[in-house]
Amino acid sequence: MSTAASARAADLRAGDAKAAPLGAPKTAAGKVAVWADERTGIAKGASVMLKKVFPDHWSFMLGEVAMYSMIICLLTGVFLTFWFVPSMGEVAYQGSYLPLKGITMSEAYSSTLAISFDVRGGLLIRQIHHWAALMFVVSLSVHMFRVFFTGAFRKPREINWVIGTILSMLALIEGFAGYSLPDDLLSGTGIRAAEGFMRSIPIVGSWVSYIVFGGAFPGEAIIPRLYSVHILLLPAILVGLFAAHLILVMVHKHTQYPGPGRTENNVVGFPLMPVYTAKAGGFFFLVFGLLTLISALVTINPIWAYGPYDPSPVTAGSQPDWYMGFADGALRLLPGALEFEIFGFTLSLNVFLGAILLIPVMYTITGAYPFIERWVTGDNREHHLLDRPRNAPTRTALGVAAITAYIILFLAAGNDIMAIRLQMSINDITEALRVLFFVAPVLAFWVTKRICLSLQRHDRDTVLHGRESGTLVRTAEGKYYEVHEDLDPYTRWKLVSFESPAPIAIGSGKDANGVSSKAAKKERRRAKLSRFYFKDRVEPVTPAELAAAHHHGEHEAIEAPSAAPQAVKRAKQD
Amino acid sequence: MSDKGLPATFENPGLPPHIHRAADDDPRAAKRAERQVAALFTLSIIGTLGFIVSYFAVPNDTTVFIPFIGKTILLNILLGVTLAVSLLGIGFGAVHWAKTLMSDEEVIEERHPIASSDEDRAKAVGILNAGAEQAQLKRRPILKATGATAMGLFALPLGVQLAGSMGNPTKALEESKETIWDVPEGGKPIRLVRDVERTPIKASDVAIGSVFHILPETIKDSKHVLADKAKAAVLLMRLHPSSFANDSLGEKAKSWGYEGIVAYSKICTHVGCPVGLYEQQTHHLLCPCHQSTFDVTRDCNVIFGPAKRALPQLKITVDDEGYLVAPQGFAEPVGPSYWERKK
Ligand code: HEM
Ligand code: FES
């Protein structure tokens, strides 16, 4: 502890070391602080907060990017409201974009043109808003992946997983609502399709569409309504949920990756004041700056090039923002044969499944996952140490399978572009993607699980036989071998500190008296799932195994490391 | 296997020893870091000033050509780049500061179980029970019942107001069937007009292989142009009569047309995009949204894609001046499917 910096760190470690009495404040800032504390008592809470420790890892910044993008959306969105006119009232365009001069269009479209061409800096704000919206959805999704693959959703963080799931779904809807506001040809076509989606809802579809549009499509109501949804209703819910999300992160304290010194009972990292504040605060400016730079250089959604919405012109290559691509892809894959007549009524499952059901079903499964896994494992402990994805092979494989299915749908949204690029028939591509939607996730599952298991085996080898040191040694008999260096205890700890639960035994589905009961059957189902999860597993190296390996190594020159096969244990049940 | 008195699992070795950075020990390295951070902050200040100067000095409509990007509005580039410099300067400065000059020694904070202690729970339950007791919740079941019902119902009026006043859905079914092609009892057939120019069109204007985007002449009296267009837009094509399929579908298509000129609703039966890409050679109509493909020679039945139903055909003929007219509206609702479509 030679430097001042580490001495400060030691202070923090000592925790509640008594501070010297302050006396009357002398600086202006001190006076304000005292004024505020006398009215709020904020110093008590602040000192706890400022000392809070946050572990450092690049993957923990993904959530931050999402948060910052959302804040940037909120900020630039407020700017846009000052010039945007959410009205479908018709005007003849008189602004400075000459190609559209005199054309009849909605006030929404003409005001968006004004933001782009007549308001100084308006285009920049508009583009930051749109790029930040895209960044928001991307970072939120990748953040979700991080949480999933590391098992951060386990007890006690299930509620935050569910909140995150809802946030993610609302972000899609918020983005769609915003994208629809300018009332250009592309977004109008999107709204037109949305009307088709609503109509596909069994029984109430045409009523829902009439209620939402306030009459026949497009009417005059939809833009103002989407506007209040976009700038008031959804942002309020997003901000509320996001606040709850953050509060829970504070309450739970952040998870951390396994490593030396990290346990289930501590958090190792940097204190909020000053390190984390500087890093996270600086990071906000980095995200904002990067988004601004992109917005300066790369045009997004050039609505002036599309023209105002009109139901009849053809919009070649019309595609929604990328995050709606998967739903669009689902619509392209669902065959028309799924439309039926029942008792004279029309059931349009080809639309309903992809456009209305897909998103809620997808998010319900996502939201339910922690509860399913917990039921299978029966694990009721708190988990604050993350899993390395390889150490939870089945979960990791399930995640990759889900992402694969998503990617197939996403690709399907570009079936026309693929057909042109690859010079193939769109028919064949669509058929192939239909098959792949079912086959690819299974394959992805299998491959991922194998990869995880072999990475785990590799870890075992590294622990047992050490690292190749690069030094060749000649034995008395004239054989050569490479010296393997033992891992230091810190590196080794990373590779051995995980659990590898065994599957629970499968019962007969009957209770103690030989009568088949509901509870016993449920237990049997659970055991089967547990087998699915844990039958293939690799156990961490134990000290005894390491000792045995050493012993072995001392007697024989190592020829080929072949300890792997015995490492995989298959549960012998059934 | 835990022979030889070895533990069953490895033990956590604790935090590794802390390794000092250059700036921790070397005052010159620290000074250098300080200067770098200050330079970044200064850069930010320059960016901010640059933004303000650009905002006032650069006209709105000057465009520049920038390699890889193309022709863009100068003001947007200048404002964006200067603002980015202003923000990135602060961002890089703060992060660099944290990484070089602030402590990089990790701190340990204890965790405690999230759940409250049994006493705390008992206390909370006790307070709740005592409160319920005081409120006489158990002794007066009628209060509980009516109170709960009232609470359950109070949001209903708000819901009714909202849903009830959003739009009148009772007209949904009948309006879904109507288009402005519909000819009132005993009314005159409606002329087909070109979509943009709104001029009527003669059969002789329609060459084989050509396509026209069509609206009804009644569009000029429309009070809701977009809404009416959204259902009434039509595509007009002329095929050689021998191009039509030799089956009942082809026959029907031909007989509802005029000398090989046929008119179909342009609104996709999938979810309603305008179907407008016509392939002359194959006589296929393609929807740009999800690639539903309709075969004009077979009454616009679906040959590929997610749509199920054929595009509705508009029956046409010519009036005494030779202009194409529609003597009646569509025989079925146009556009996407809905539950009561057949009713
Ligand atoms: C975090 C959530 C948000 C997302 C994902 C989002 C997304 C979008 C998108 C994609 C657009 C289309 C922009 C374009 O024209 O290219 C848009 C437009 C718009 N947004 Fe947002 N937005 C969000 C929050 C907000 C907030 C909080 C406000 C206002 C308080 C707002 C106000 C507006 C306005 C006025 C427009 C229309 C003006 C225009 O299109 O240029 N947005 N939004
Ligand atoms: S709207 Fe035409 S294919 Fe979907």
Short mmCIF file of N, CA and C in Angstrom, two decimals, chain B residues 83-155:
data_model
loop_
_atom_site.label_atom_id
_atom_site.label_comp_id
_atom_site.label_asym_id
_atom_site.label_seq_id
_atom_site.Cartn_x
_atom_site.Cartn_y
_atom_site.Cartn_z
N LEU B 83 -20.59 18.00 -32.03
CA LEU B 83 -21.25 17.51 -30.81
C LEU B 83 -20.61 16.19 -30.37
N ALA B 84 -20.31 15.35 -31.35
CA ALA B 84 -19.68 14.06 -31.02
C ALA B 84 -18.33 14.30 -30.34
N VAL B 85 -17.55 15.25 -30.87
CA VAL B 85 -16.25 15.54 -30.25
C VAL B 85 -16.45 16.04 -28.83
N SER B 86 -17.44 16.91 -28.66
CA SER B 86 -17.71 17.45 -27.33
C SER B 86 -18.05 16.32 -26.35
N LEU B 87 -18.87 15.36 -26.80
CA LEU B 87 -19.29 14.28 -25.90
C LEU B 87 -18.18 13.25 -25.70
N LEU B 88 -17.54 12.89 -26.80
CA LEU B 88 -16.51 11.85 -26.70
C LEU B 88 -15.32 12.34 -25.88
N GLY B 89 -15.01 13.64 -25.98
CA GLY B 89 -13.91 14.18 -25.18
C GLY B 89 -14.16 13.96 -23.70
N ILE B 90 -15.38 14.27 -23.27
CA ILE B 90 -15.71 14.05 -21.86
C ILE B 90 -15.64 12.56 -21.53
N GLY B 91 -16.23 11.74 -22.43
CA GLY B 91 -16.30 10.31 -22.17
C GLY B 91 -14.92 9.68 -22.07
N PHE B 92 -14.08 9.91 -23.08
CA PHE B 92 -12.75 9.31 -23.05
C PHE B 92 -11.95 9.86 -21.88
N GLY B 93 -12.09 11.16 -21.63
CA GLY B 93 -11.35 11.78 -20.53
C GLY B 93 -11.69 11.12 -19.20
N ALA B 94 -12.99 10.97 -18.92
CA ALA B 94 -13.40 10.41 -17.63
C ALA B 94 -12.93 8.97 -17.49
N VAL B 95 -13.08 8.20 -18.57
CA VAL B 95 -12.69 6.79 -18.48
C VAL B 95 -11.18 6.66 -18.31
N HIS B 96 -10.45 7.50 -19.04
CA HIS B 96 -8.98 7.44 -18.94
C HIS B 96 -8.53 7.82 -17.53
N TRP B 97 -9.16 8.83 -16.99
CA TRP B 97 -8.90 9.26 -15.63
C TRP B 97 -9.11 8.09 -14.66
N ALA B 98 -10.27 7.46 -14.80
CA ALA B 98 -10.57 6.34 -13.90
C ALA B 98 -9.54 5.23 -14.05
N LYS B 99 -9.11 4.99 -15.27
CA LYS B 99 -8.25 3.84 -15.49
C LYS B 99 -6.80 4.09 -15.08
N THR B 100 -6.37 5.35 -15.17
CA THR B 100 -4.95 5.57 -14.88
C THR B 100 -4.71 6.14 -13.49
N LEU B 101 -5.59 7.00 -13.04
CA LEU B 101 -5.30 7.72 -11.80
C LEU B 101 -6.12 7.28 -10.60
N MET B 102 -7.31 6.72 -10.86
CA MET B 102 -8.10 6.30 -9.70
C MET B 102 -7.67 4.89 -9.31
N SER B 103 -7.93 4.54 -8.09
CA SER B 103 -7.48 3.25 -7.59
C SER B 103 -8.00 2.10 -8.44
N ASP B 104 -7.13 1.15 -8.77
CA ASP B 104 -7.63 -0.02 -9.47
C ASP B 104 -7.58 -1.23 -8.55
N GLU B 105 -7.54 -0.95 -7.26
CA GLU B 105 -7.53 -2.06 -6.33
C GLU B 105 -8.97 -2.41 -6.00
N GLU B 106 -9.29 -3.67 -6.14
CA GLU B 106 -10.68 -4.06 -5.96
C GLU B 106 -11.07 -4.05 -4.49
N VAL B 107 -12.35 -3.72 -4.28
CA VAL B 107 -12.88 -3.57 -2.94
C VAL B 107 -13.88 -4.70 -2.72
N ILE B 108 -13.95 -5.19 -1.50
CA ILE B 108 -14.89 -6.27 -1.23
C ILE B 108 -16.05 -5.76 -0.39
N GLU B 109 -17.24 -6.05 -0.83
CA GLU B 109 -18.41 -5.70 -0.04
C GLU B 109 -19.11 -7.00 0.32
N GLU B 110 -19.56 -7.11 1.57
CA GLU B 110 -20.26 -8.33 1.98
C GLU B 110 -21.67 -8.37 1.39
N ARG B 111 -22.14 -9.56 1.17
CA ARG B 111 -23.55 -9.73 0.81
C ARG B 111 -24.30 -10.30 2.00
N HIS B 112 -25.56 -10.00 2.05
CA HIS B 112 -26.39 -10.61 3.08
C HIS B 112 -27.57 -11.25 2.38
N PRO B 113 -28.15 -12.27 2.97
CA PRO B 113 -29.29 -12.92 2.30
C PRO B 113 -30.36 -11.89 2.01
N ILE B 114 -31.05 -12.04 0.88
CA ILE B 114 -32.07 -11.07 0.50
C ILE B 114 -33.27 -11.15 1.44
N ALA B 115 -33.63 -12.37 1.81
CA ALA B 115 -34.85 -12.55 2.61
C ALA B 115 -34.72 -11.87 3.97
N SER B 116 -35.85 -11.39 4.52
CA SER B 116 -35.82 -10.79 5.85
C SER B 116 -35.70 -11.91 6.88
N SER B 117 -35.32 -11.53 8.07
CA SER B 117 -35.21 -12.52 9.13
C SER B 117 -36.60 -12.95 9.56
N ASP B 118 -36.66 -14.09 10.25
CA ASP B 118 -37.96 -14.59 10.70
C ASP B 118 -38.67 -13.58 11.59
N GLU B 119 -37.88 -12.91 12.45
CA GLU B 119 -38.53 -11.93 13.35
C GLU B 119 -39.18 -10.82 12.53
N ASP B 120 -38.41 -10.32 11.54
CA ASP B 120 -38.96 -9.22 10.74
C ASP B 120 -40.24 -9.64 10.04
N ARG B 121 -40.23 -10.87 9.53
CA ARG B 121 -41.45 -11.35 8.87
C ARG B 121 -42.60 -11.44 9.85
N ALA B 122 -42.29 -12.01 11.02
CA ALA B 122 -43.34 -12.18 12.02
C ALA B 122 -43.90 -10.82 12.40
N LYS B 123 -43.01 -9.85 12.50
CA LYS B 123 -43.44 -8.51 12.87
C LYS B 123 -44.40 -7.95 11.80
N ALA B 124 -44.01 -8.09 10.55
CA ALA B 124 -44.83 -7.57 9.46
C ALA B 124 -46.20 -8.24 9.44
N VAL B 125 -46.19 -9.58 9.58
CA VAL B 125 -47.45 -10.31 9.58
C VAL B 125 -48.30 -9.86 10.76
N GLY B 126 -47.63 -9.66 11.91
CA GLY B 126 -48.34 -9.23 13.10
C GLY B 126 -49.03 -7.90 12.86
N ILE B 127 -48.33 -6.97 12.25
CA ILE B 127 -48.90 -5.64 12.01
C ILE B 127 -50.10 -5.75 11.08
N LEU B 128 -49.92 -6.57 10.02
CA LEU B 128 -51.02 -6.73 9.07
C LEU B 128 -52.24 -7.32 9.76
N ASN B 129 -52.00 -8.39 10.55
CA ASN B 129 -53.12 -9.04 11.22
C ASN B 129 -53.81 -8.10 12.20
N ALA B 130 -52.97 -7.37 12.94
CA ALA B 130 -53.56 -6.45 13.90
C ALA B 130 -54.38 -5.40 13.17
N GLY B 131 -53.88 -4.95 12.04
CA GLY B 131 -54.61 -3.95 11.26
C GLY B 131 -55.94 -4.50 10.79
N ALA B 132 -55.91 -5.74 10.29
CA ALA B 132 -57.14 -6.36 9.82
C ALA B 132 -58.12 -6.52 10.98
N GLU B 133 -57.54 -6.88 12.13
CA GLU B 133 -58.37 -7.06 13.31
C GLU B 133 -59.04 -5.74 13.68
N GLN B 134 -58.22 -4.67 13.70
CA GLN B 134 -58.74 -3.34 14.05
C GLN B 134 -59.82 -2.90 13.09
N ALA B 135 -59.60 -3.21 11.82
CA ALA B 135 -60.57 -2.81 10.82
C ALA B 135 -61.79 -3.73 10.86
N GLN B 136 -61.74 -4.76 11.68
CA GLN B 136 -62.83 -5.72 11.88
C GLN B 136 -63.18 -6.44 10.58
N LEU B 137 -62.13 -6.70 9.81
CA LEU B 137 -62.31 -7.32 8.51
C LEU B 137 -62.97 -8.69 8.64
N LYS B 138 -62.56 -9.45 9.66
CA LYS B 138 -63.06 -10.82 9.78
C LYS B 138 -64.48 -10.84 10.33
N ARG B 139 -64.75 -9.90 11.22
CA ARG B 139 -66.05 -9.95 11.88
C ARG B 139 -67.16 -9.39 11.00
N ARG B 140 -66.81 -8.65 10.01
CA ARG B 140 -67.85 -8.04 9.19
C ARG B 140 -67.67 -8.46 7.72
N PRO B 141 -68.07 -9.70 7.47
CA PRO B 141 -67.82 -10.24 6.12
C PRO B 141 -68.52 -9.44 5.03
N ILE B 142 -69.59 -8.79 5.40
CA ILE B 142 -70.33 -8.07 4.37
C ILE B 142 -69.52 -6.88 3.86
N LEU B 143 -68.72 -6.28 4.77
CA LEU B 143 -67.85 -5.18 4.34
C LEU B 143 -66.77 -5.70 3.40
N LYS B 144 -66.25 -6.87 3.76
CA LYS B 144 -65.21 -7.46 2.95
C LYS B 144 -65.75 -7.73 1.53
N ALA B 145 -66.93 -8.32 1.50
CA ALA B 145 -67.50 -8.72 0.21
C ALA B 145 -67.83 -7.49 -0.65
N THR B 146 -68.54 -6.54 -0.06
CA THR B 146 -68.93 -5.38 -0.88
C THR B 146 -67.71 -4.53 -1.23
N GLY B 147 -66.81 -4.39 -0.24
CA GLY B 147 -65.61 -3.59 -0.50
C GLY B 147 -64.80 -4.18 -1.64
N ALA B 148 -64.61 -5.51 -1.61
CA ALA B 148 -63.80 -6.15 -2.64
C ALA B 148 -64.49 -6.01 -4.00
N THR B 149 -65.82 -6.18 -4.01
CA THR B 149 -66.54 -6.06 -5.28
C THR B 149 -66.41 -4.64 -5.83
N ALA B 150 -66.60 -3.66 -4.94
CA ALA B 150 -66.50 -2.28 -5.40
C ALA B 150 -65.12 -2.00 -5.98
N MET B 151 -64.09 -2.49 -5.28
CA MET B 151 -62.73 -2.28 -5.78
C MET B 151 -62.54 -2.97 -7.12
N GLY B 152 -63.13 -4.16 -7.23
CA GLY B 152 -62.98 -4.90 -8.47
C GLY B 152 -63.66 -4.21 -9.63
N LEU B 153 -64.72 -3.46 -9.33
CA LEU B 153 -65.52 -2.89 -10.41
C LEU B 153 -65.19 -1.46 -10.77
N PHE B 154 -64.47 -0.76 -9.86
CA PHE B 154 -64.39 0.69 -10.06
C PHE B 154 -63.72 1.09 -11.38
N ALA B 155 -62.83 0.20 -11.90
CA ALA B 155 -62.13 0.56 -13.13
C ALA B 155 -63.01 0.37 -14.36
#
